XYZ file of C-alpha atoms in Angstrom:
627
model
C -36.048 12.093 9.808
C -32.383 11.104 10.055
C -32.852 7.388 9.317
C -31.881 6.258 5.839
C -34.803 4.748 3.951
C -32.548 2.401 1.985
C -31.486 0.852 5.296
C -35.061 0.377 6.539
C -36.309 -1.088 3.260
C -37.052 -4.811 3.506
C -36.409 -4.959 7.264
C -38.839 -5.501 10.124
C -38.595 -3.473 13.311
C -37.791 -5.169 16.619
C -38.867 -2.818 19.406
C -36.839 -2.377 22.575
C -36.906 -0.529 25.890
C -33.727 0.308 27.828
C -34.098 0.493 31.628
C -31.329 1.781 33.925
C -30.166 3.341 30.685
C -27.435 5.607 32.099
C -25.440 7.198 29.307
C -26.984 4.869 26.730
C -24.352 2.209 26.064
C -26.899 -0.549 25.435
C -29.101 1.811 23.421
C -26.118 2.823 21.283
C -25.109 -0.769 20.608
C -28.626 -1.966 19.806
C -29.137 0.857 17.320
C -25.933 -0.242 15.589
C -27.204 -3.846 15.419
C -29.028 -5.224 12.400
C -29.465 -8.322 10.243
C -30.506 -8.458 6.568
C -34.170 -8.589 7.608
C -34.368 -6.930 11.057
C -33.309 -3.826 12.980
C -34.087 -2.243 16.344
C -36.668 0.446 16.944
C -35.917 2.361 20.146
C -39.192 3.032 21.992
C -38.174 4.293 25.414
C -35.318 4.660 27.892
C -35.517 5.190 31.620
C -33.222 6.230 34.437
C -33.595 8.090 37.694
C -31.144 10.868 36.830
C -31.845 14.031 34.838
C -28.393 14.181 33.246
C -29.021 10.738 31.766
C -32.194 12.145 30.220
C -30.316 15.198 28.944
C -27.640 13.052 27.297
C -30.307 10.815 25.722
C -32.418 13.683 24.440
C -29.449 15.289 22.729
C -28.191 12.034 21.204
C -31.351 10.235 20.165
C -34.019 12.895 19.758
C -31.998 15.826 18.426
C -28.962 14.236 16.743
C -30.509 11.054 15.366
C -34.032 12.406 14.962
C -35.774 9.549 16.785
C -39.031 9.938 18.693
C -37.719 7.804 21.585
C -39.243 8.746 24.933
C -37.389 9.064 28.225
C -38.898 8.316 31.626
C -37.010 9.945 34.504
C -38.353 7.965 37.420
C -37.228 5.593 40.163
C -38.082 2.024 39.146
C -38.870 1.356 42.827
C -41.615 3.973 42.778
C -45.105 2.452 43.187
C -46.222 4.396 40.102
C -43.295 3.430 37.850
C -45.008 0.658 35.888
C -48.148 2.748 35.360
C -46.048 5.644 34.057
C -44.074 3.284 31.834
C -47.155 1.727 30.245
C -48.707 5.168 29.665
C -45.509 6.398 28.026
C -45.445 3.345 25.744
C -49.008 4.091 24.682
C -49.911 0.475 23.995
C -46.832 -0.244 21.842
C -45.697 -3.862 21.842
C -42.217 -4.377 23.317
C -40.085 -7.171 21.858
C -36.936 -6.746 23.968
C -36.220 -5.147 27.350
C -32.657 -4.422 28.451
C -31.221 -3.097 31.677
C -28.440 -3.255 34.216
C -29.812 -2.734 37.738
C -27.313 -0.738 39.792
C -24.619 -3.057 41.093
C -22.513 -1.090 43.607
C -23.889 -3.071 46.523
C -22.408 -6.320 45.232
C -19.521 -5.274 43.016
C -16.168 -6.962 43.636
C -14.529 -3.549 43.224
C -15.906 -2.209 46.520
C -17.295 -3.230 49.887
C -20.524 -5.151 49.710
C -23.214 -3.470 51.767
C -25.952 -5.384 53.502
C -29.476 -4.000 53.132
C -28.384 -1.581 50.431
C -31.211 0.313 48.748
C -30.086 -1.058 45.373
C -29.931 -4.730 46.355
C -33.486 -5.519 45.289
C -33.545 -3.525 42.044
C -33.493 -6.717 39.992
C -36.883 -7.650 41.506
C -38.341 -4.358 40.297
C -36.757 -4.956 36.896
C -38.405 -8.390 36.716
C -41.732 -6.826 37.720
C -41.479 -4.764 34.520
C -40.795 -7.981 32.599
C -43.919 -9.544 34.138
C -45.930 -6.559 32.919
C -44.492 -6.113 29.410
C -43.799 -9.820 28.665
C -41.208 -9.163 25.944
C -39.879 -11.918 23.702
C -36.422 -11.478 25.245
C -34.959 -9.543 28.119
C -31.340 -8.882 29.026
C -30.192 -8.143 32.556
C -26.520 -7.091 32.631
C -24.396 -6.856 35.742
C -20.991 -7.347 37.329
C -19.523 -10.835 37.380
C -19.279 -10.600 41.180
C -23.034 -11.034 41.351
C -22.495 -14.758 40.682
C -20.632 -15.244 43.971
C -22.690 -12.913 46.171
C -23.857 -14.741 49.297
C -22.013 -17.873 48.107
C -24.046 -18.008 44.910
C -27.420 -17.657 46.593
C -28.107 -14.297 44.990
C -27.593 -15.780 41.510
C -29.920 -18.654 42.369
C -32.515 -16.186 43.645
C -32.398 -14.337 40.319
C -32.737 -17.585 38.366
C -35.678 -18.669 40.508
C -37.410 -15.313 40.091
C -36.993 -15.526 36.313
C -38.438 -19.046 36.284
C -41.299 -17.832 38.476
C -42.643 -15.520 35.765
C -45.636 -17.490 34.569
C -47.689 -17.866 31.393
C -51.249 -16.904 32.385
C -52.775 -19.001 29.610
C -51.813 -22.237 31.353
C -52.779 -21.315 34.931
C -56.306 -22.844 34.939
C -55.082 -26.232 33.726
C -52.230 -26.176 36.230
C -54.509 -25.368 39.185
C -56.926 -28.124 38.167
C -54.121 -30.698 38.008
C -52.652 -29.439 41.281
C -56.003 -29.876 43.051
C -56.290 -33.434 41.782
C -52.714 -34.294 42.790
C -52.961 -32.816 46.302
C -56.289 -34.543 46.952
C -54.507 -37.881 46.830
C -51.119 -36.949 48.339
C -51.656 -34.395 51.139
C -53.771 -33.796 54.210
C -56.674 -31.374 53.959
C -54.627 -28.718 55.791
C -51.565 -29.060 53.534
C -53.709 -29.177 50.396
C -55.500 -25.977 51.359
C -52.252 -24.220 52.333
C -50.375 -25.284 49.183
C -53.194 -24.238 46.873
C -53.481 -20.870 48.591
C -49.707 -20.305 48.424
C -49.587 -21.130 44.708
C -52.563 -18.896 43.953
C -50.949 -16.102 45.982
C -47.780 -16.361 43.850
C -49.674 -16.580 40.544
C -52.198 -13.813 41.206
C -51.971 -10.117 40.433
C -51.281 -7.741 43.311
C -54.908 -7.207 44.364
C -55.785 -10.888 44.317
C -52.474 -11.817 45.970
C -53.427 -9.680 48.965
C -56.641 -11.663 49.357
C -54.807 -14.992 49.145
C -52.210 -13.780 51.662
C -54.975 -13.090 54.191
C -56.523 -16.464 53.441
C -53.141 -18.190 53.880
C -52.757 -16.847 57.404
C -56.338 -17.738 58.259
C -55.485 -21.335 57.294
C -52.355 -21.264 59.490
C -54.217 -19.723 62.417
C -56.971 -22.359 62.259
C -54.318 -25.078 62.362
C -52.480 -23.305 65.222
C -55.715 -23.154 67.266
C -56.294 -26.828 66.534
C -52.806 -27.686 67.819
C -53.056 -25.524 70.954
C -56.640 -26.501 71.833
C -55.439 -29.068 74.371
C -52.933 -26.713 76.000
C -53.706 -25.188 79.373
C -55.123 -21.690 78.842
C -52.603 -20.035 81.151
C -49.683 -21.754 79.378
C -50.984 -20.795 75.958
C -51.008 -17.122 76.982
C -47.776 -17.001 79.016
C -45.433 -19.497 77.366
C -42.779 -17.462 75.516
C -42.545 -19.886 72.609
C -46.297 -20.068 72.091
C -46.416 -16.251 72.167
C -43.552 -16.129 69.648
C -45.552 -18.304 67.247
C -48.740 -16.284 67.688
C -47.062 -12.879 67.441
C -44.832 -14.040 64.594
C -47.870 -14.966 62.521
C -49.263 -11.487 63.190
C -45.993 -9.902 62.029
C -45.917 -11.981 58.852
C -49.481 -10.997 58.043
C -48.535 -7.288 58.191
C -46.269 -7.519 55.143
C -47.037 -4.085 53.720
C -46.444 -2.331 57.012
C -43.077 -4.038 57.525
C -42.033 -3.322 53.947
C -42.832 0.364 54.426
C -40.693 0.469 57.574
C -37.829 -1.331 55.801
C -37.949 1.029 52.816
C -37.882 4.055 55.094
C -34.885 2.774 57.063
C -32.963 1.667 53.960
C -33.566 5.065 52.347
C -32.393 6.735 55.534
C -29.250 4.598 55.507
C -28.524 5.603 51.925
C -29.288 9.275 52.586
C -26.880 9.395 55.531
C -24.190 7.068 54.099
C -24.538 4.675 57.022
C -21.883 2.053 56.278
C -18.633 1.016 57.961
C -19.535 2.982 61.096
C -20.932 2.406 64.600
C -24.528 2.809 63.411
C -24.653 0.170 60.698
C -24.857 -2.907 62.935
C -27.912 -1.637 64.802
C -29.664 -0.530 61.606
C -28.976 -3.833 59.855
C -29.895 -5.796 62.964
C -33.342 -4.234 63.096
C -33.874 -4.735 59.367
C -32.923 -8.390 59.790
C -35.338 -8.772 62.685
C -38.392 -7.668 60.680
C -37.443 -9.593 57.545
C -39.784 -12.455 56.517
C -37.098 -15.121 56.824
C -36.011 -13.981 60.303
C -39.588 -14.022 61.549
C -40.219 -17.462 60.070
C -36.940 -18.696 61.595
C -38.037 -17.454 65.028
C -41.438 -19.141 64.656
C -39.981 -22.499 63.582
C -37.396 -22.424 66.396
C -40.220 -21.750 68.836
C -42.186 -24.678 67.407
C -39.144 -26.952 67.734
C -38.645 -26.060 71.410
C -42.223 -25.713 72.586
C -42.590 -28.766 74.797
C -46.312 -28.153 75.261
C -46.891 -28.987 71.578
C -45.450 -32.479 71.899
C -48.784 -34.360 71.888
C -49.650 -33.429 68.292
C -46.472 -34.449 66.487
C -47.881 -34.993 62.951
C -50.029 -31.840 63.012
C -47.161 -29.768 64.447
C -44.777 -31.045 61.753
C -47.203 -30.049 58.984
C -47.863 -26.678 60.617
C -44.117 -25.970 60.782
C -43.723 -26.987 57.145
C -46.491 -24.656 55.964
C -45.145 -21.728 58.023
C -41.776 -22.210 56.293
C -43.534 -22.388 52.926
C -44.524 -18.714 53.230
C -41.019 -17.435 52.359
C -40.553 -19.851 49.431
C -40.483 -18.453 45.911
C -42.884 -19.929 43.386
C -40.002 -21.979 41.981
C -39.126 -23.314 45.452
C -42.797 -24.112 46.019
C -42.769 -26.135 42.798
C -39.744 -28.068 44.118
C -41.664 -28.997 47.277
C -44.721 -29.996 45.266
C -42.557 -32.100 42.985
C -41.552 -34.251 45.968
C -45.249 -34.803 46.772
C -45.879 -35.724 43.138
C -42.967 -38.188 43.234
C -44.508 -39.940 46.236
C -47.631 -40.363 44.128
C -45.753 -41.519 41.004
C -46.510 -38.305 39.124
C -43.151 -36.495 39.187
C -42.605 -36.439 35.399
C -46.144 -35.286 34.682
C -45.877 -32.537 37.283
C -42.472 -31.374 35.940
C -43.933 -31.160 32.430
C -46.877 -29.145 33.760
C -44.546 -26.690 35.514
C -42.405 -26.261 32.389
C -45.527 -25.340 30.442
C -46.398 -22.783 33.096
C -43.057 -20.936 32.914
C -43.128 -17.922 30.595
C -39.342 -17.583 30.306
C -36.529 -20.029 29.835
C -32.915 -19.469 30.825
C -30.201 -22.121 30.892
C -27.502 -20.288 32.869
C -25.975 -16.821 33.253
C -23.655 -15.907 30.365
C -20.224 -14.462 31.209
C -18.882 -12.047 28.599
C -15.736 -9.950 28.290
C -15.956 -6.656 26.410
C -12.544 -7.240 24.790
C -14.038 -10.179 22.826
C -16.298 -7.729 20.975
C -13.821 -5.118 19.717
C -13.681 -3.067 22.931
C -10.136 -2.129 24.070
C -11.039 -3.029 27.644
C -11.038 -6.205 29.722
C -14.460 -5.795 31.302
C -16.139 -8.984 32.480
C -19.875 -8.920 32.894
C -22.655 -11.426 33.447
C -25.809 -11.535 31.343
C -29.135 -13.067 32.314
C -30.965 -13.470 28.990
C -34.555 -14.555 29.458
C -36.162 -16.155 26.407
C -39.961 -16.276 26.204
C -41.283 -19.808 25.778
C -42.168 -19.159 22.116
C -38.607 -18.030 21.280
C -35.315 -19.906 20.736
C -33.019 -20.179 23.752
C -29.855 -18.008 23.733
C -26.938 -19.614 25.579
C -23.926 -17.600 24.343
C -22.841 -14.324 22.740
C -20.227 -15.370 20.164
C -17.026 -13.252 20.169
C -16.527 -10.983 17.174
C -12.754 -10.637 17.645
C -10.119 -13.365 17.879
C -7.963 -13.401 21.009
C -4.813 -12.429 19.092
C -6.628 -9.538 17.365
C -8.105 -7.729 20.368
C -8.091 -3.931 20.154
C -5.296 -2.311 22.173
C -5.248 0.825 24.299
C -2.815 2.427 21.854
C -5.182 1.860 18.931
C -8.011 3.403 20.917
C -6.507 6.675 22.188
C -3.137 7.353 20.504
C -4.597 10.043 18.223
C -5.971 12.022 21.184
C -2.609 12.566 22.878
C -2.159 16.142 21.743
C -3.702 17.723 24.815
C -1.696 19.523 27.462
C -1.980 19.945 31.218
C -5.145 21.771 32.274
C -6.269 22.139 28.667
C -9.528 21.916 26.735
C -9.327 20.760 23.134
C -12.359 21.267 20.916
C -10.823 20.317 17.563
C -8.715 17.381 16.439
C -5.013 18.118 16.090
C -2.050 16.263 14.594
C -0.614 13.555 16.780
C 2.878 12.110 16.487
C 2.628 8.347 16.261
C 4.981 6.361 18.456
C 7.456 4.299 16.453
C 7.470 1.898 19.396
C 3.742 1.133 19.066
C 2.761 2.079 15.508
C 2.854 -1.583 14.468
C -0.184 -2.114 16.711
C -2.417 -0.118 14.378
C -4.708 -2.405 12.348
C -7.503 -1.907 9.901
C -10.693 -3.451 11.215
C -14.324 -4.092 10.428
C -16.776 -2.114 12.536
C -17.174 -4.899 15.118
C -13.384 -5.033 15.624
C -12.325 -7.946 13.429
C -8.990 -7.326 11.648
C -9.569 -6.984 7.911
C -7.866 -6.050 4.655
C -11.190 -4.935 3.151
C -11.168 -1.509 1.467
C -14.013 -0.480 3.789
C -12.033 -1.406 6.908
C -10.740 1.379 9.159
C -8.568 1.736 12.215
C -10.329 1.825 15.572
C -9.661 5.553 15.948
C -11.064 6.199 12.449
C -14.242 4.323 13.327
C -14.463 6.409 16.495
C -14.028 9.690 14.633
C -16.262 8.891 11.662
C -18.880 6.935 13.628
C -20.430 3.491 13.419
C -23.920 4.665 12.352
C -23.376 5.641 8.706
C -25.228 2.545 7.474
C -28.412 3.764 9.148
C -28.345 7.446 10.127
C -27.355 10.828 8.885
C -27.368 13.400 11.660
C -30.517 15.462 11.991
C -28.363 17.899 13.920
C -24.587 17.939 14.344
C -23.180 16.988 17.762
C -23.280 19.714 20.404
C -22.791 20.179 24.134
C -24.990 21.785 26.774
C -24.276 22.234 30.457
C -27.859 21.725 31.600
C -31.447 21.091 30.527
C -32.050 24.832 30.843
C -29.417 25.491 28.172
C -31.083 22.921 25.959
C -34.494 24.524 26.425
C -32.956 27.890 25.515
C -31.508 26.219 22.374
C -28.010 27.111 23.520
C -25.361 24.554 22.668
C -21.643 24.632 22.018
C -20.731 23.265 18.580
C -17.178 21.987 18.063
C -15.279 19.325 16.180
C -14.299 17.399 19.323
C -16.081 17.037 22.674
C -15.351 15.940 26.241
C -11.573 16.269 25.769
C -10.365 18.207 28.797
C -7.598 17.593 31.325
C -7.413 18.786 34.910
C -4.661 21.204 35.873
C -2.112 19.073 37.711
C 0.421 20.569 40.101
C 4.124 19.837 39.779
C 3.902 17.369 42.701
C 1.016 15.445 41.121
C 2.824 15.227 37.769
C 5.972 13.992 39.485
C 3.997 11.410 41.494
C 2.363 10.015 38.363
C 5.718 9.873 36.558
C 7.211 7.813 39.402
C 4.230 5.433 39.343
C 4.507 5.132 35.554
C 8.216 4.361 35.865
C 7.432 1.439 38.199
C 4.611 0.333 35.910
C 2.318 -0.366 38.835
C 1.386 1.060 42.210
C 3.204 -1.593 44.254
C 5.107 -1.546 47.542
C 8.416 -0.437 45.995
C 6.634 2.393 44.192
C 4.931 3.515 47.394
C 8.273 3.400 49.214
C 9.919 5.688 46.639
C 6.957 8.085 46.757
C 7.197 8.235 50.537
C 10.929 8.948 50.401
C 10.409 12.008 48.195
C 7.378 13.195 50.148
C 4.823 12.344 47.456
C 2.882 9.565 49.169
C -0.807 9.269 48.318
C -3.872 8.120 50.226
C -5.356 6.653 47.039
C -5.693 2.905 47.166
C -5.089 2.330 43.486
C -3.442 3.722 40.373
C -3.296 1.770 37.113
C -0.777 2.586 34.420
C -2.398 1.723 31.088
C -0.596 -0.789 28.909
C -0.611 0.518 25.310
C -0.074 -3.016 23.959
C -2.984 -4.558 25.848
C -6.492 -3.775 26.959
C -7.380 -1.443 29.811
C -8.849 -2.823 33.030
C -12.519 -2.105 33.695
C -13.168 1.590 33.116
C -14.384 3.171 36.349
C -15.957 6.475 37.297
C -12.859 8.044 38.882
C -10.622 9.626 36.217
C -7.404 9.587 38.254
C -7.510 5.800 38.755
C -5.870 5.443 35.332
C -2.531 6.927 34.257
C -1.956 7.576 30.559
C 0.815 5.290 29.278
C 2.939 8.139 27.877
C 1.505 11.481 29.032
C 1.446 10.378 32.705
C -1.842 12.070 33.492
C -5.443 11.127 34.161
C -7.617 10.336 31.156
C -10.118 12.725 29.631
C -13.779 11.806 29.320
C -13.262 11.320 25.575
C -10.362 8.934 26.117
C -12.435 6.914 28.591
C -15.292 6.916 26.083
C -12.897 5.505 23.449
C -11.939 2.698 25.846
C -15.669 2.021 26.205
C -16.172 2.080 22.362
C -18.429 5.159 22.205
C -18.241 7.131 18.951
C -16.681 10.584 19.241
C -20.012 12.030 18.083
C -21.593 10.778 21.304
C -21.412 13.841 23.559
C -21.606 13.382 27.324
C -23.638 16.295 28.610
C -23.689 18.204 31.902
C -20.831 18.645 34.370
C -17.514 16.974 33.632
C -17.031 15.827 37.223
C -18.203 16.584 40.736
C -17.122 15.575 44.195
C -18.374 13.929 47.350
C -22.015 13.072 47.774
C -23.006 15.170 44.757
C -21.763 12.327 42.566
C -24.848 10.332 43.632
C -27.355 12.876 42.378
C -25.623 14.814 39.610
C -24.096 11.915 37.609
C -21.289 13.865 35.882
C -19.685 12.883 32.579
C -17.019 10.638 34.136
C -19.718 8.679 35.974
C -21.857 8.411 32.836
C -19.037 6.945 30.804
C -17.618 4.743 33.569
C -20.939 3.064 34.376
C -21.956 2.483 30.763
C -22.208 -0.826 28.961
C -19.650 -0.727 26.110
C -21.670 -0.127 22.910
C -19.717 -2.657 20.828
C -20.454 -5.365 23.399
C -24.106 -4.288 23.391
C -24.029 -4.459 19.586
C -22.962 -8.120 19.760
C -25.732 -8.882 22.270
C -28.249 -7.090 20.073
C -27.167 -9.000 16.979
C -27.400 -12.342 18.805
C -31.022 -11.570 19.709
C -31.881 -10.388 16.185
C -30.545 -13.659 14.759
C -32.727 -15.717 17.120
C -35.925 -13.712 17.532
C -39.142 -14.836 15.861
C -41.580 -12.045 15.030
């Protein structure tokens, strides 16, 4: 066992599971986190990609000697939760973390409608409903807050608030029945109670309530149309729209299966920004719940033959619309009924008791506030179980004037040449222009004169785990799982430090861009004049005196401030705050569509949550959590 017993002594374990784990940035940061009386025990990680599993197995099972499990499975798979619970073997989970894939709504690229990844947060929250941890953290791009004019954020908040505490359901249903008996018609009472039960029930019971809900609507529809001429009821387009729309809504599973198949086909064939996408998205919109409900309600509004039953029609329309409401939206509608009966405060208190998780607002964080030499804004949704203190902020660990600079992070790695692979550290000549930037710091990045303080590069080389671990096995690199199974691994002093072989034209192009300091119009004009124009949309020259922009998965997006080349995986890992002992396994990079399935080293590091930011999040939870 690689864990130090003197570290564990007197501390209680807080268990955590890391979903959408990727390279392991959150895992790394949480394992660094601790308080005088608590630390994290890493139960399980999950991701869809095998290279993520390979990187985890090497780091956590073989290097650190942990018995952490890894589940390589799509969270959207119908069997995912069953596999997850079997893998956990009944272990209690205190904290769940995860960053559902965000490409479909990132500000750094085109937003794609009906993207396969758009609903991953719902699957993530389904895991939360099953495991019911004390806290969960959902991390994502800041652009999520403005997606669909803020509606996506509100949908997430509503879904979190709709996770309920089963213990209080019977009392809630009893009070709801009493309230509706005095404030709603028999039809509305029956429909509301069925809708609420459908939202509160498990999957099997929910299916039964769904069928019952549509039986209630159909009975009311027959009541409304009873006085209509038979021929009109069968031939009127609007009446047929209502009838057929109810049938479509009832067949939820069938429509969902069709949608999944089409969305998967879109993803498989890269259908986006082409002449196919409008037709695909149009059909998906047409069979969506909200589109069907919209068509039904428009038909109701314009069906002249329904005019003799105004009150019944109005209630029928209202209950059809209720079908697409979330549980939280349903509570809002019920609250208005309670207010009409003078019971709004009592009902609000009852709903608050029913909610399993509390969340005040999304938390915006910037990695540079936590000792990371990178300006990387992210949003956190931290759900706090109703028996735990609310977390509303992640306090910075570094003052604004003391943020870690790019020079501090990577200056000691600039001994590598063009098209070279370096596997050992080598002397580096410090720049007299920037040497004053070097500071001694505590592990979390705070500048310090303490004798235990180190420079950022020293922390990176020596590691940030010495308080807890001694390596079970020294760092090593394998190209594939097969190499790992054959116990073949390359052992060096330095890993992931390789540059691509750049032609004379590429080197000259990067030098011109570096001279301008940015890839602006004047720079592009000079490049065009000398025949070195590029189709790339963006190049960023790193500022040694500041923080890097958000690290991305494409290595040639960044230009080294002095070497005028793309960064190595190790340099990108430094900008992300990974220790040098963290080895990114598998292929260094790959091209085209293979990047989706192979997840090379550059993608692993670019998509990761910076460990030092994760460490701050982990510490905030440890300080609040009640065991």
